[in-house]
Short mmCIF file of C-alpha atoms and ligand atoms in Angstrom, two decimals:
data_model
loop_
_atom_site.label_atom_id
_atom_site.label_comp_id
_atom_site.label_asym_id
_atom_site.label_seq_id
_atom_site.Cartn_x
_atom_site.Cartn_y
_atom_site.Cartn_z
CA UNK P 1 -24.71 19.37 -7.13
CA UNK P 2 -21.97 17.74 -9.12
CA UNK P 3 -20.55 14.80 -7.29
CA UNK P 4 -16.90 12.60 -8.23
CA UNK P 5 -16.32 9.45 -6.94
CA UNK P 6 -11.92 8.66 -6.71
CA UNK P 7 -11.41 4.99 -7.02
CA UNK P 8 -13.96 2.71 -8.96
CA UNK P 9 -13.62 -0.41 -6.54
CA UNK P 10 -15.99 -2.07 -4.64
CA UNK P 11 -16.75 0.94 -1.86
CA UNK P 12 -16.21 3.20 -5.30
CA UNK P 13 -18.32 1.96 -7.42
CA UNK P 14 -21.08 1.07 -5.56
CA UNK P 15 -21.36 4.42 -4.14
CA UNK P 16 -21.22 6.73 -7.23
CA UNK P 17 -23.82 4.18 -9.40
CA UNK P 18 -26.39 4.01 -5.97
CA UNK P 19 -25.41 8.35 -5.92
CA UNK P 20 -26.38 8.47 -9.30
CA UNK P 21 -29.54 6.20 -8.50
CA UNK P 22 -30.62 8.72 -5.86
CA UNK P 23 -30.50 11.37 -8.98
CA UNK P 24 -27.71 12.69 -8.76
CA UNK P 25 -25.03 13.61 -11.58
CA UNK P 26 -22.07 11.34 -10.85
CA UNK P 27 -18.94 11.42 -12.42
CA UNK P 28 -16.36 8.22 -11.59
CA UNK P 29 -12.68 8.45 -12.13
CA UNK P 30 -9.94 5.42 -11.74
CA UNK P 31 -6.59 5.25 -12.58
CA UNK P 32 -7.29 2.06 -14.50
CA UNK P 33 -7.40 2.82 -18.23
CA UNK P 34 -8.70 -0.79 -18.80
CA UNK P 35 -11.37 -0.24 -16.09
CA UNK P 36 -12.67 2.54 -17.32
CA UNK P 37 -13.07 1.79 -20.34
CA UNK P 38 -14.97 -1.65 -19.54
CA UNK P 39 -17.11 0.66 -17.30
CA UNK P 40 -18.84 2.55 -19.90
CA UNK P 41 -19.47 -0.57 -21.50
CA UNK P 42 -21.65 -1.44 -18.81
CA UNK P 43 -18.73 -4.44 -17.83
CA UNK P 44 -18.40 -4.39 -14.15
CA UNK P 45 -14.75 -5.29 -12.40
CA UNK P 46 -16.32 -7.43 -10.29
CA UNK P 47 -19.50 -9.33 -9.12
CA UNK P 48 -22.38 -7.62 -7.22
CA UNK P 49 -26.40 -8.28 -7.20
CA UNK P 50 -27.98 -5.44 -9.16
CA UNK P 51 -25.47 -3.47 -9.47
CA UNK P 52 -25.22 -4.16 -13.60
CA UNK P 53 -28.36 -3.75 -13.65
CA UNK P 54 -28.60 0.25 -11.67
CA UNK P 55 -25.89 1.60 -13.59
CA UNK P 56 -26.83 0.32 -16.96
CA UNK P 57 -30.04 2.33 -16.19
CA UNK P 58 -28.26 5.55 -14.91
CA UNK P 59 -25.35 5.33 -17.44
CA UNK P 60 -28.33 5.23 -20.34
CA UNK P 61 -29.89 7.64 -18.33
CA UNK P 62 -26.67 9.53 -18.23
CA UNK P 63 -26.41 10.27 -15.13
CA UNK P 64 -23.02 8.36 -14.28
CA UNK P 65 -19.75 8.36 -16.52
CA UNK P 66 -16.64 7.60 -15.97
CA UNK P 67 -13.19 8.64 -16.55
CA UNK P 68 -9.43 8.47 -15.69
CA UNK P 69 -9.01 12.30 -15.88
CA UNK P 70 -8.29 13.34 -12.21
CA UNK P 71 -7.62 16.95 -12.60
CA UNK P 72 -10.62 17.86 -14.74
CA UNK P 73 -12.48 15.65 -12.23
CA UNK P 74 -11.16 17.61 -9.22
CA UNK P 75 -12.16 20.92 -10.82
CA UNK P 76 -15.05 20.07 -11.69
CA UNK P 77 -16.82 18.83 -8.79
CA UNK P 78 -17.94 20.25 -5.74
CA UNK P 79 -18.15 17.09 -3.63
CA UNK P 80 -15.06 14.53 -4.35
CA UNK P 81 -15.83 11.19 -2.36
CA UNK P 82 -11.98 9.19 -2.08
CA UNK P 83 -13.08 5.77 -2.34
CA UNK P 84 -9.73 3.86 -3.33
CA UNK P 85 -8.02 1.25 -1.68
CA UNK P 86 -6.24 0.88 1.82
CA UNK P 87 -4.73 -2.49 1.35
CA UNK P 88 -2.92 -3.53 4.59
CA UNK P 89 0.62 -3.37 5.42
CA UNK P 90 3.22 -6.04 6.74
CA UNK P 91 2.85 -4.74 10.00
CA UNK P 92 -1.37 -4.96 10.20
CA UNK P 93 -1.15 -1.52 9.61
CA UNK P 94 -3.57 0.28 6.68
CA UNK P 95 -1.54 1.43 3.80
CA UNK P 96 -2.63 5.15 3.08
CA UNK P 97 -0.31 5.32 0.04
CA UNK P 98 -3.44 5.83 -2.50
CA UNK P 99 -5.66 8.30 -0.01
CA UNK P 100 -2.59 10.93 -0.06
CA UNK P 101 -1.77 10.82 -3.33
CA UNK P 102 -5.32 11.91 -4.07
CA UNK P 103 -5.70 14.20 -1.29
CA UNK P 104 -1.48 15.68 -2.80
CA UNK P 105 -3.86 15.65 -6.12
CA UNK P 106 -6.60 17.06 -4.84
CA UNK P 107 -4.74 20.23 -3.18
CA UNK P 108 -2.54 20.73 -6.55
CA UNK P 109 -5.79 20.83 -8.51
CA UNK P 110 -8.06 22.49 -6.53
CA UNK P 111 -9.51 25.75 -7.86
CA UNK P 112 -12.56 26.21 -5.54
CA UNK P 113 -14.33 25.23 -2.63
CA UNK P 114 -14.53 21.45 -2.49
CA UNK P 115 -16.26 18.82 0.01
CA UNK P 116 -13.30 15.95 0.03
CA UNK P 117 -15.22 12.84 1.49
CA UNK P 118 -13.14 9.54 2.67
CA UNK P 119 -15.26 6.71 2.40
CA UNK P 120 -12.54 4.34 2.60
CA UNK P 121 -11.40 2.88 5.85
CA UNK P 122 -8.48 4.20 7.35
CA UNK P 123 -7.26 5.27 10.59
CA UNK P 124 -8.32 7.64 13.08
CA UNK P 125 -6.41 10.60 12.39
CA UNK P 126 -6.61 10.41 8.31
CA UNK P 127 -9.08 12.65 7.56
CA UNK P 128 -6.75 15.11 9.52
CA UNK P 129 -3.85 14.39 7.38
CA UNK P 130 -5.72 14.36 4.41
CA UNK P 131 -7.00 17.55 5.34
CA UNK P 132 -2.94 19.01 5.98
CA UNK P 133 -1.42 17.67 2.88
CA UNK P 134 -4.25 19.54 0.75
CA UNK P 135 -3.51 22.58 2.47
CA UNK P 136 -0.16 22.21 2.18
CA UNK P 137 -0.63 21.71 -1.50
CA UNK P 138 -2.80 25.02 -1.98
CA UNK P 139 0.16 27.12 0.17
CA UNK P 140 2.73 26.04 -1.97
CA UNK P 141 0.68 27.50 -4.92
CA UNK P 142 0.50 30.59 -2.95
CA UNK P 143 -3.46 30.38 -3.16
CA UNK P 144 -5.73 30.92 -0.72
CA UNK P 145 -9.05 28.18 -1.43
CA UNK P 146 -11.20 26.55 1.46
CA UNK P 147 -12.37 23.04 1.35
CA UNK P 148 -13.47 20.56 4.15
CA UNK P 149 -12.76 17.06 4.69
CA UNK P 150 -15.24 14.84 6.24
CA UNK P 151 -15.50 11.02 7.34
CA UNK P 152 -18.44 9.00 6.27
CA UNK P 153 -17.83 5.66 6.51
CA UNK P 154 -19.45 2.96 4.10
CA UNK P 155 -21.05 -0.06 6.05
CA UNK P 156 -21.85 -2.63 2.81
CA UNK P 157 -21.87 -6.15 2.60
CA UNK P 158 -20.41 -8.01 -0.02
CA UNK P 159 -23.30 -9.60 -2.08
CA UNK P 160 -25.82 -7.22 -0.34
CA UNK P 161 -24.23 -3.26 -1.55
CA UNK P 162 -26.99 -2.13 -3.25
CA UNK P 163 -29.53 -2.52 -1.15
CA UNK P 164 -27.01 -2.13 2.29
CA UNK P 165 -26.36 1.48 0.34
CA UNK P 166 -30.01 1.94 -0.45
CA UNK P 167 -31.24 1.24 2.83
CA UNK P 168 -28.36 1.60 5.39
CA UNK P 169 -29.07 1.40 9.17
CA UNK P 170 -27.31 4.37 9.46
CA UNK P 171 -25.52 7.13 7.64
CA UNK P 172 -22.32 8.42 9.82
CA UNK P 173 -21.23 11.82 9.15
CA UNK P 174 -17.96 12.88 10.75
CA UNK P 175 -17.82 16.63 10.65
CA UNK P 176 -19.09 19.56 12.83
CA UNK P 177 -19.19 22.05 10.16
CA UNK P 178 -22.75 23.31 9.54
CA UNK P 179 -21.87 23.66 5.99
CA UNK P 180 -20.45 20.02 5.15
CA UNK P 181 -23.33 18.70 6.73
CA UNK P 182 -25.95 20.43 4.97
CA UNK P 183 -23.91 19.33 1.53
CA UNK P 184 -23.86 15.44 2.85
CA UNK P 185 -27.75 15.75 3.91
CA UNK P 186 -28.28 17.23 0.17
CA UNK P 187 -26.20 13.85 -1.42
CA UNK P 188 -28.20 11.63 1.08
CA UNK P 189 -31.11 13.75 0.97
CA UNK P 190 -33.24 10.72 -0.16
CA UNK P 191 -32.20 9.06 2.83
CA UNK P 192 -32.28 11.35 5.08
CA UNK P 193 -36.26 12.49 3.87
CA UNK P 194 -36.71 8.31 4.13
CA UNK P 195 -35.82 8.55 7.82
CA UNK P 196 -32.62 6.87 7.96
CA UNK P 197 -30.65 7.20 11.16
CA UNK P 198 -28.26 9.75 10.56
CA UNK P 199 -25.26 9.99 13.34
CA UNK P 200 -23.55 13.52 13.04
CA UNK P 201 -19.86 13.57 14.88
CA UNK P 202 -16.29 14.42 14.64
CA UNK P 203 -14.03 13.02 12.27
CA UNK P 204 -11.90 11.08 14.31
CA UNK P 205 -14.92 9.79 15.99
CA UNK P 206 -16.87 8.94 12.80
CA UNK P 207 -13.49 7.01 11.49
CA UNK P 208 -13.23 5.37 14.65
CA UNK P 209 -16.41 3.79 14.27
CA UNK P 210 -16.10 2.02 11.47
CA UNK P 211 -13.37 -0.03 12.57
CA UNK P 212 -15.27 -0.38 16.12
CA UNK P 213 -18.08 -2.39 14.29
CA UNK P 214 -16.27 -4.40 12.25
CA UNK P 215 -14.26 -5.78 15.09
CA UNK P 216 -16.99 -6.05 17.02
CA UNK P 217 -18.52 -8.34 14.92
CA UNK P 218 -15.51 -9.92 14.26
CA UNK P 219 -15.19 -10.59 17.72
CA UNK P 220 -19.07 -11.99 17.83
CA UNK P 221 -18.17 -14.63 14.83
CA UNK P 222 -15.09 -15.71 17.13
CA UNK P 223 -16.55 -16.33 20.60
CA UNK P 224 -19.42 -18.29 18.50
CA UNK P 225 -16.99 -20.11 16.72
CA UNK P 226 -15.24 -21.17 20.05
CA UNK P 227 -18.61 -21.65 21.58
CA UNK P 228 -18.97 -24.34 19.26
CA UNK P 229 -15.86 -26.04 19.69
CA UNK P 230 -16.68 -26.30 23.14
CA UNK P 231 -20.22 -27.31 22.12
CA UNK P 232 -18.53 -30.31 20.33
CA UNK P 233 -16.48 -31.45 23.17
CA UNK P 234 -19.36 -30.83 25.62
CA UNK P 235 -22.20 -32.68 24.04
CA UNK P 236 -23.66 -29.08 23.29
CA UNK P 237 -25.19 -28.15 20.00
CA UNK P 238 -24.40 -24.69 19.16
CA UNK P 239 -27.17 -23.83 16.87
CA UNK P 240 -29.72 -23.94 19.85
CA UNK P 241 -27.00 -22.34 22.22
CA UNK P 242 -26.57 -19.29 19.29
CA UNK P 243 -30.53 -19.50 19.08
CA UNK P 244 -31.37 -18.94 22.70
CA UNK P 245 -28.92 -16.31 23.63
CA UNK P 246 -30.13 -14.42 20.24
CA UNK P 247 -33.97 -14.21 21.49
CA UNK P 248 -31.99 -11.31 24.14
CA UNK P 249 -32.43 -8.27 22.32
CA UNK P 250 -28.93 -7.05 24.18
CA UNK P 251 -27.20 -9.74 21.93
CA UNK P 252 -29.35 -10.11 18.75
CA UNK P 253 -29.28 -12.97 16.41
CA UNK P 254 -26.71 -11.54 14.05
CA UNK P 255 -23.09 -12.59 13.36
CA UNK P 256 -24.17 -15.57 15.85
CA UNK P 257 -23.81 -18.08 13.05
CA UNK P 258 -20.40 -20.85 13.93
CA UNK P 259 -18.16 -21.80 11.06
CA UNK P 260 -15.10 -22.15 9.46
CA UNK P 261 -14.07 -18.65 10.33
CA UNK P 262 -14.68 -14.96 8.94
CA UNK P 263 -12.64 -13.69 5.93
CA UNK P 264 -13.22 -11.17 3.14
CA UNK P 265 -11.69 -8.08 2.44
CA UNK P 266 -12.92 -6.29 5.84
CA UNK P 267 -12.62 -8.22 8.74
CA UNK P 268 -9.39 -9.96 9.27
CA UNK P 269 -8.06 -6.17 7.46
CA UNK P 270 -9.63 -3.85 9.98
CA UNK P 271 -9.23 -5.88 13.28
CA UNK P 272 -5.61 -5.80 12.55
CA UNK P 273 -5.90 -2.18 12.00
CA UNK P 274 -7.49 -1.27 14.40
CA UNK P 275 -5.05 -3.37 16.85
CA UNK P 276 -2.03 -1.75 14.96
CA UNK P 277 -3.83 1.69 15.71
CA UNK P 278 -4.02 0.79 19.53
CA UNK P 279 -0.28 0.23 19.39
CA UNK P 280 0.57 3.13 18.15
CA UNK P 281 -1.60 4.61 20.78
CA UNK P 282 -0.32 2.30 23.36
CA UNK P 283 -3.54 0.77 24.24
CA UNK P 284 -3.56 -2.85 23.94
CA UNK P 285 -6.81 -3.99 22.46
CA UNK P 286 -6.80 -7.98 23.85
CA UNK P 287 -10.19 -8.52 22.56
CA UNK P 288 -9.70 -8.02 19.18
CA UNK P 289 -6.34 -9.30 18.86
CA UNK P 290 -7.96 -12.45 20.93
CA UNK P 291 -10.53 -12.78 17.74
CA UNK P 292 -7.94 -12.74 15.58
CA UNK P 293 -6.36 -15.38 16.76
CA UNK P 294 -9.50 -17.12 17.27
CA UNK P 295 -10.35 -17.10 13.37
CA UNK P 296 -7.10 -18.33 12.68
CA UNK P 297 -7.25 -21.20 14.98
CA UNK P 298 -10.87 -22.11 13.57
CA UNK P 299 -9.51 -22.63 10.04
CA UNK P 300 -6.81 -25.09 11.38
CA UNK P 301 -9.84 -27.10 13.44
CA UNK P 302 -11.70 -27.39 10.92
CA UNK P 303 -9.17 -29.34 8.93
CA UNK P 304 -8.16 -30.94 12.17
CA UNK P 305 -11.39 -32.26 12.13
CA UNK P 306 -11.58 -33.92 8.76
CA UNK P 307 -8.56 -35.37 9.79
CA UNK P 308 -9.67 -36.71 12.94
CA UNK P 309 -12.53 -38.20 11.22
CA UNK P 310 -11.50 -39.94 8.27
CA UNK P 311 -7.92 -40.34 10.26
CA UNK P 312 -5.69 -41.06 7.03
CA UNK P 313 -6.06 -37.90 4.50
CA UNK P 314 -2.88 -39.11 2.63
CA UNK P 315 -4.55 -40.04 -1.06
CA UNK P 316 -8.07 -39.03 -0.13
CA UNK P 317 -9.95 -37.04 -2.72
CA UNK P 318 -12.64 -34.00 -1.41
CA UNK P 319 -14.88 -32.32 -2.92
CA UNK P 320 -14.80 -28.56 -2.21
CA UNK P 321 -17.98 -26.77 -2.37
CA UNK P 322 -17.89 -22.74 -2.30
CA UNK P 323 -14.88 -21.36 -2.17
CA UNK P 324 -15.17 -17.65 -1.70
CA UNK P 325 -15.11 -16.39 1.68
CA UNK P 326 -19.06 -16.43 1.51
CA UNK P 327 -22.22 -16.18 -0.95
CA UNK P 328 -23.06 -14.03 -3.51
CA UNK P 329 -19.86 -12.63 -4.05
CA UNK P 330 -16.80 -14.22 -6.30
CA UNK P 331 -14.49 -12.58 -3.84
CA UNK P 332 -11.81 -15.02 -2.29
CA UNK P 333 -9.70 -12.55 0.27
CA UNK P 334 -8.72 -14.42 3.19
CA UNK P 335 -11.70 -16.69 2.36
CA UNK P 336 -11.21 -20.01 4.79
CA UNK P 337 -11.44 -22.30 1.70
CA UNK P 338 -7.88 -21.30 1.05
CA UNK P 339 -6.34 -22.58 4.62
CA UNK P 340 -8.44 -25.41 4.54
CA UNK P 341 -7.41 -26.60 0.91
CA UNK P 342 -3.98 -25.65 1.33
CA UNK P 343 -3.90 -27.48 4.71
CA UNK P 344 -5.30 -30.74 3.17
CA UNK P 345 -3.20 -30.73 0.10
CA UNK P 346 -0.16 -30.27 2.23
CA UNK P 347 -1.50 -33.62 4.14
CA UNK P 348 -1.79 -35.34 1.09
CA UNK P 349 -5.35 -35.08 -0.28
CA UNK P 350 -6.39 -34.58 -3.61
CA UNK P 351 -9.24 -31.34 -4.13
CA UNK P 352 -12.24 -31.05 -6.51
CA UNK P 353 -14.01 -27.96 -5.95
CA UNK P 354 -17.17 -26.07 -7.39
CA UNK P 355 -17.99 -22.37 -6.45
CA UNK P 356 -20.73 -20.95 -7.93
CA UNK P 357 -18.72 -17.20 -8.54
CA UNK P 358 -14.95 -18.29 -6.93
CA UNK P 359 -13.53 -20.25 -9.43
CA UNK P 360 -11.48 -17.87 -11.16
CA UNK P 361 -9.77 -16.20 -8.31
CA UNK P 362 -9.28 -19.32 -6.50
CA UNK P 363 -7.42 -20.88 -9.69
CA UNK P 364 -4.67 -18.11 -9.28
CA UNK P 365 -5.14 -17.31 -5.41
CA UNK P 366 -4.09 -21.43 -5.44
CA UNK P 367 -1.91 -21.46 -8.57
CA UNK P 368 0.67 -23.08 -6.78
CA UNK P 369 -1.15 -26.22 -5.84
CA UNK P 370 -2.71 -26.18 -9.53
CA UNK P 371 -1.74 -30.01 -9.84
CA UNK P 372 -3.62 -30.79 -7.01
CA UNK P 373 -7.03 -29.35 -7.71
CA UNK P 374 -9.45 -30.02 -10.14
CA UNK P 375 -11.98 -27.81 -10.72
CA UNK P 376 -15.60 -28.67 -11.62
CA UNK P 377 -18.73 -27.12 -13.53
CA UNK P 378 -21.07 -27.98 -10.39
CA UNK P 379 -21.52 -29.97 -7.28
CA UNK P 380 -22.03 -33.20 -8.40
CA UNK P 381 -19.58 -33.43 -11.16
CA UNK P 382 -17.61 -32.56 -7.68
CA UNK P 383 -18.98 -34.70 -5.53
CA UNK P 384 -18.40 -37.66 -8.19
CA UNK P 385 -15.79 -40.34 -6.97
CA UNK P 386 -14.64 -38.32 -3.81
CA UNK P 387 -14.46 -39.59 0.03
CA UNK P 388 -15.85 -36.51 1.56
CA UNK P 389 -17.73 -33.54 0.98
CA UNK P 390 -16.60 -30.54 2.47
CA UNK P 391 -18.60 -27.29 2.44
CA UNK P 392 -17.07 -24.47 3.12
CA UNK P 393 -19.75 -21.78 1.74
CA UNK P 394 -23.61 -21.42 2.11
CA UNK P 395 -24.36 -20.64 -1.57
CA UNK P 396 -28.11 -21.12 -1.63
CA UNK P 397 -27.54 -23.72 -4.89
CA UNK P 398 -25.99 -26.31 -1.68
CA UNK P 399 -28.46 -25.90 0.14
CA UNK P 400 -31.20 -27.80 -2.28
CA UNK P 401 -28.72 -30.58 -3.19
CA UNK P 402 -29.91 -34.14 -4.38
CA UNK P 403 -28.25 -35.78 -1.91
CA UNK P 404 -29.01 -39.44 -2.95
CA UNK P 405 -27.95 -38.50 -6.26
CA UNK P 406 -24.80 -36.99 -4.65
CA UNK P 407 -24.13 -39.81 -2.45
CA UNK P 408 -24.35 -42.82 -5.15
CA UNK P 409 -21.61 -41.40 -7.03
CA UNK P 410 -19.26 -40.87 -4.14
CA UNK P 411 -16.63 -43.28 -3.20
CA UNK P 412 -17.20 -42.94 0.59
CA UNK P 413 -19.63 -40.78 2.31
CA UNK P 414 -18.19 -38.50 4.56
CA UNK P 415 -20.07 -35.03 4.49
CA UNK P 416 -18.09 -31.49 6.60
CA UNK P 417 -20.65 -29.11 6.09
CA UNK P 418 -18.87 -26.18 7.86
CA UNK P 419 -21.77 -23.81 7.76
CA UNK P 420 -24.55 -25.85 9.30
CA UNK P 421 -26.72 -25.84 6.24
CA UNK P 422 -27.74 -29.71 7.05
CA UNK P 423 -27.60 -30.25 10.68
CA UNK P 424 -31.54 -30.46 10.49
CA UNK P 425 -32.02 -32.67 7.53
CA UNK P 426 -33.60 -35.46 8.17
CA UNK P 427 -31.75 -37.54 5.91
CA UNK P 428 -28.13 -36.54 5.83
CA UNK P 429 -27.03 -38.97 8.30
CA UNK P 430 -28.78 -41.29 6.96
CA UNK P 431 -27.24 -40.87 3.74
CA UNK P 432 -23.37 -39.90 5.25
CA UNK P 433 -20.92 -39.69 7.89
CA UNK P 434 -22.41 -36.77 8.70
CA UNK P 435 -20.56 -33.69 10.63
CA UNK P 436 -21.32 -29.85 11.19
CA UNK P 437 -19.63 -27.42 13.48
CA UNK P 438 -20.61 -26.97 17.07
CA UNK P 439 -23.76 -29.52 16.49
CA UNK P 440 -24.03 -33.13 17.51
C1 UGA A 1 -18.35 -6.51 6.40
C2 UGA A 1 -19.42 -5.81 7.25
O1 UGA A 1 -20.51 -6.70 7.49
C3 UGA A 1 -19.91 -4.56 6.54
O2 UGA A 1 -20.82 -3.86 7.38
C4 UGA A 1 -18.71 -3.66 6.23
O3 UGA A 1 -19.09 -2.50 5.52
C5 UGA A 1 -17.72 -4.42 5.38
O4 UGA A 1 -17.31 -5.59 6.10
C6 UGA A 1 -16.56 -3.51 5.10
O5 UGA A 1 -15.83 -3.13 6.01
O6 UGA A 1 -16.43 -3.03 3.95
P1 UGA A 1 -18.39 -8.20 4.32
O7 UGA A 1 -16.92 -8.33 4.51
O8 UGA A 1 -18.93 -8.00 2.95
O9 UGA A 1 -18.97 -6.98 5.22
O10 UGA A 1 -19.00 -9.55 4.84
P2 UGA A 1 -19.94 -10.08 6.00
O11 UGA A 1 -21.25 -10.41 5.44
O12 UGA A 1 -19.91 -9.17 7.15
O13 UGA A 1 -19.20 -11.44 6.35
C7 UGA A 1 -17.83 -11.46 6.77
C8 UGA A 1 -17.38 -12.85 7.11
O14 UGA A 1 -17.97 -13.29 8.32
C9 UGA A 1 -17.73 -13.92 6.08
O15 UGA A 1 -16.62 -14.76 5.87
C10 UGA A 1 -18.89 -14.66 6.70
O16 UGA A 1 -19.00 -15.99 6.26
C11 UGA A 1 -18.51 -14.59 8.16
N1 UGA A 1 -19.64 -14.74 9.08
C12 UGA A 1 -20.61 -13.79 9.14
C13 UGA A 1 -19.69 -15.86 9.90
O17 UGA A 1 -18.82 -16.75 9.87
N2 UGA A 1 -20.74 -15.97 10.78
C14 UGA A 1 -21.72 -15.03 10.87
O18 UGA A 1 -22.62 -15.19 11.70
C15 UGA A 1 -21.65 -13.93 10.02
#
């Protein structure tokens, strides 16, 4: 079975070097010359755990290669996974612009019967119109060629795609034809022989859940988040309240964890997707756009709370630590760190800030407060001659810290550690002014 991946991003790539992985023959195509070529290389466009590592061995194997031929892909392939980008729109709204130009490419090149699979996100109703504008293409031709298009939604973490993709918790497949899903059980075939839950449905219905997870757990991250506000005014402590009502296997411990709000590429994207879609609909979805809101107030708190605490920011230096929106990744979309710098910088404070992968993006996501920031080659060249410590990010590397050693080299010793890493340390308010979210 000859397999194509469109669109060598994250969702892309991850999918046609794990394919490949499984054994299969896996050909990748992007529109990015540059890309490409860095690709067979073995240089990756971006930073993923064992991902360099899989396709050097499939690529020497040669069992993946890559290309920015789209026709000779098309023709080529029996099963042509779209994979590119659905960036969002002014108006929350997923911008499709990239899925039908492939599927307009798709249906002008097609020259037998194809499996077209959308693995990006996009709204419910896509796969239809991906489905019309390739037939459309084929009439105009005068031809008469079948094809299918079927939904099958990617569910990866950041930091965690390989092995999310090696062993999902579920593989959704959104068509009813007996044919497509015979050719989706053959690419997943080591899955499905591994017992992986498989969910066979519609299209629309497959599409629809995608975006009904991630705002669900959007929506998890914000009532914990708000929990923990409340915690703080209450005399709660939020990591026992998040504990306690985890132990219910109705709720589960997951996505239970308070902090400076979600970001990413996914989350704050698809809820306000999925509450454009229910406009369009005209079904008002007041959860979601309630955890939307949420996660944008929990930025601003957080920096309300620095500010409460050390009460003049004006001319106050602090150190940053982790600044992509969380570990393992070097991704900074809507990552907090960027409303909570911003915030501070616009109150007068003066940033150093370490990220173990962020750096780069963060020096041109924040190019505009350049003069402002100063970044640093690790946490305590960061930590050095600041008033506070502010962590926004749980990379593993903050988690071991010498603290003394951090602490004698500070100017004063105020310590935000917006992801809880500390709260149990028996030190840390010894050593600092010590303050977490939601705990006392
Ligand atoms: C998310 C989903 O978890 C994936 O299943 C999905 O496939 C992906 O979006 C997508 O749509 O492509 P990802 O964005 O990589 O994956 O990141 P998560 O690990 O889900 O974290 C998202 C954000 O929530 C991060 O900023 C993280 O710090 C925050 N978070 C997560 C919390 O603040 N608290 C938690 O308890 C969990």
């Amino acid at each position: 079975m000859k397999i194509a991946v469109i669109g060598t991003g994250y969702v892309g790539l991850v999918t046609g070097v794990c394919l490949a992985e499984f054994g299969h023959q896996i050909t990748c195509m992007d529109i990015h010359e540059e890309k490409i070529v860095n690709l067979k290389k073995g240089i990756l466009p971006i930073y993923e755990p064992g991902l360099e590592e899989v396709l050097a061995r499939n690529y020497k194997e040669k069992r993946i290669d890559f290309t920015t031929d789209i026709k000779k892909v098309i023709k080529e392939h029996e099963v042509l996974f779209i994979a590119v980008g659905t960036p969002p729109k002014e108006d929350g709204g997923a911008d499709l612009k990239h899925v039908l130009e492939v599927a307009a490419q798709i249906g002008q090149n097609i020259n037998e019967y194809k499996v077209i699979v959308n693995k990006s996100t996009v709204p419910v109703g896509t796969g239809k119109k991906v489905e019309n504008i390739i037939f459309e293409e084929i009439n105009k031709q005068n031809k008469k060629i079948n094809f299918d298009v079927v939904s099958n939604p990617e569910f990866l973490r950041e930091g965690k795609a390989v092995e999310d993709f090696m062993h999902p918790d579920r593989v959704v497949i959104g068509s009813k034809k007996e044919k497509v899903v015979e050719i989706l059980k053959e690419v997943y075939r080591v899955l499905y022989l591994n017992q992986t839950p498989f969910v066979f449905t519609n299209l629309e219905t497959a599409e629809m859940i995608k975006y009904a997870s991630n705002a669900f757990l959007a929506v998890k991250i914000s009532f914990i988040n708000e929990v923990a506000l409340l915690c703080e005014k209450v005399g709660a402590n939020v990591q026992d309240v998040a504990k306690a009502m985890g132990m219910d296997g109705r709720i589960s411990s997951k996505f239970l964890h308070a902090g400076p709000g979600y970001g990413g590429s996914c989350f704050p994207k698809d809820t306000k997707a999925l509450v454009h879609i229910g406009e369009i609909a005209e079904e008002e979805l007041f959860v979601v756009k309630a955890a939307i809101e949420a996660n944008e107030k929990q930025k601003i708190k957080m920096v309300k709370k620095i500010e409460k605490e050390v009460k003049e920011v004006k001319n106050k230096t602090f150190a940053i630590l982790g600044l992509s929106f969380k570990p393992e990744t070097d991704d900074m979309r809507d990552a907090p760190a960027l409303t909570i710098i911003e915030e501070l910088i616009k109150l007068g404070a003066n940033i150093k800030a370490y990220c173990p992968q962020g750096i780069k993006e963060a020096k041109w996501r924040l190019k505009l407060y350049k003069d402002n920031i100063v970044y640093c080659d690790n946490e305590y060249e960061c930590a050095k001659d600041t008033d506070g410590i502010i962590l926004i990010t749980e990379w593993n590397q903050f988690r071991g810290m010498d603290l003394k050693k951090i602490k004698n080299n500070m100017k004063d010793n105020y310590f935000f550690d917006l992801r809880n890493v500390y709260f149990q340390n028996l030190n840390i308010r010894k050593l600092f002014k010590y303050f977490g979210v939601g705990v006392l």
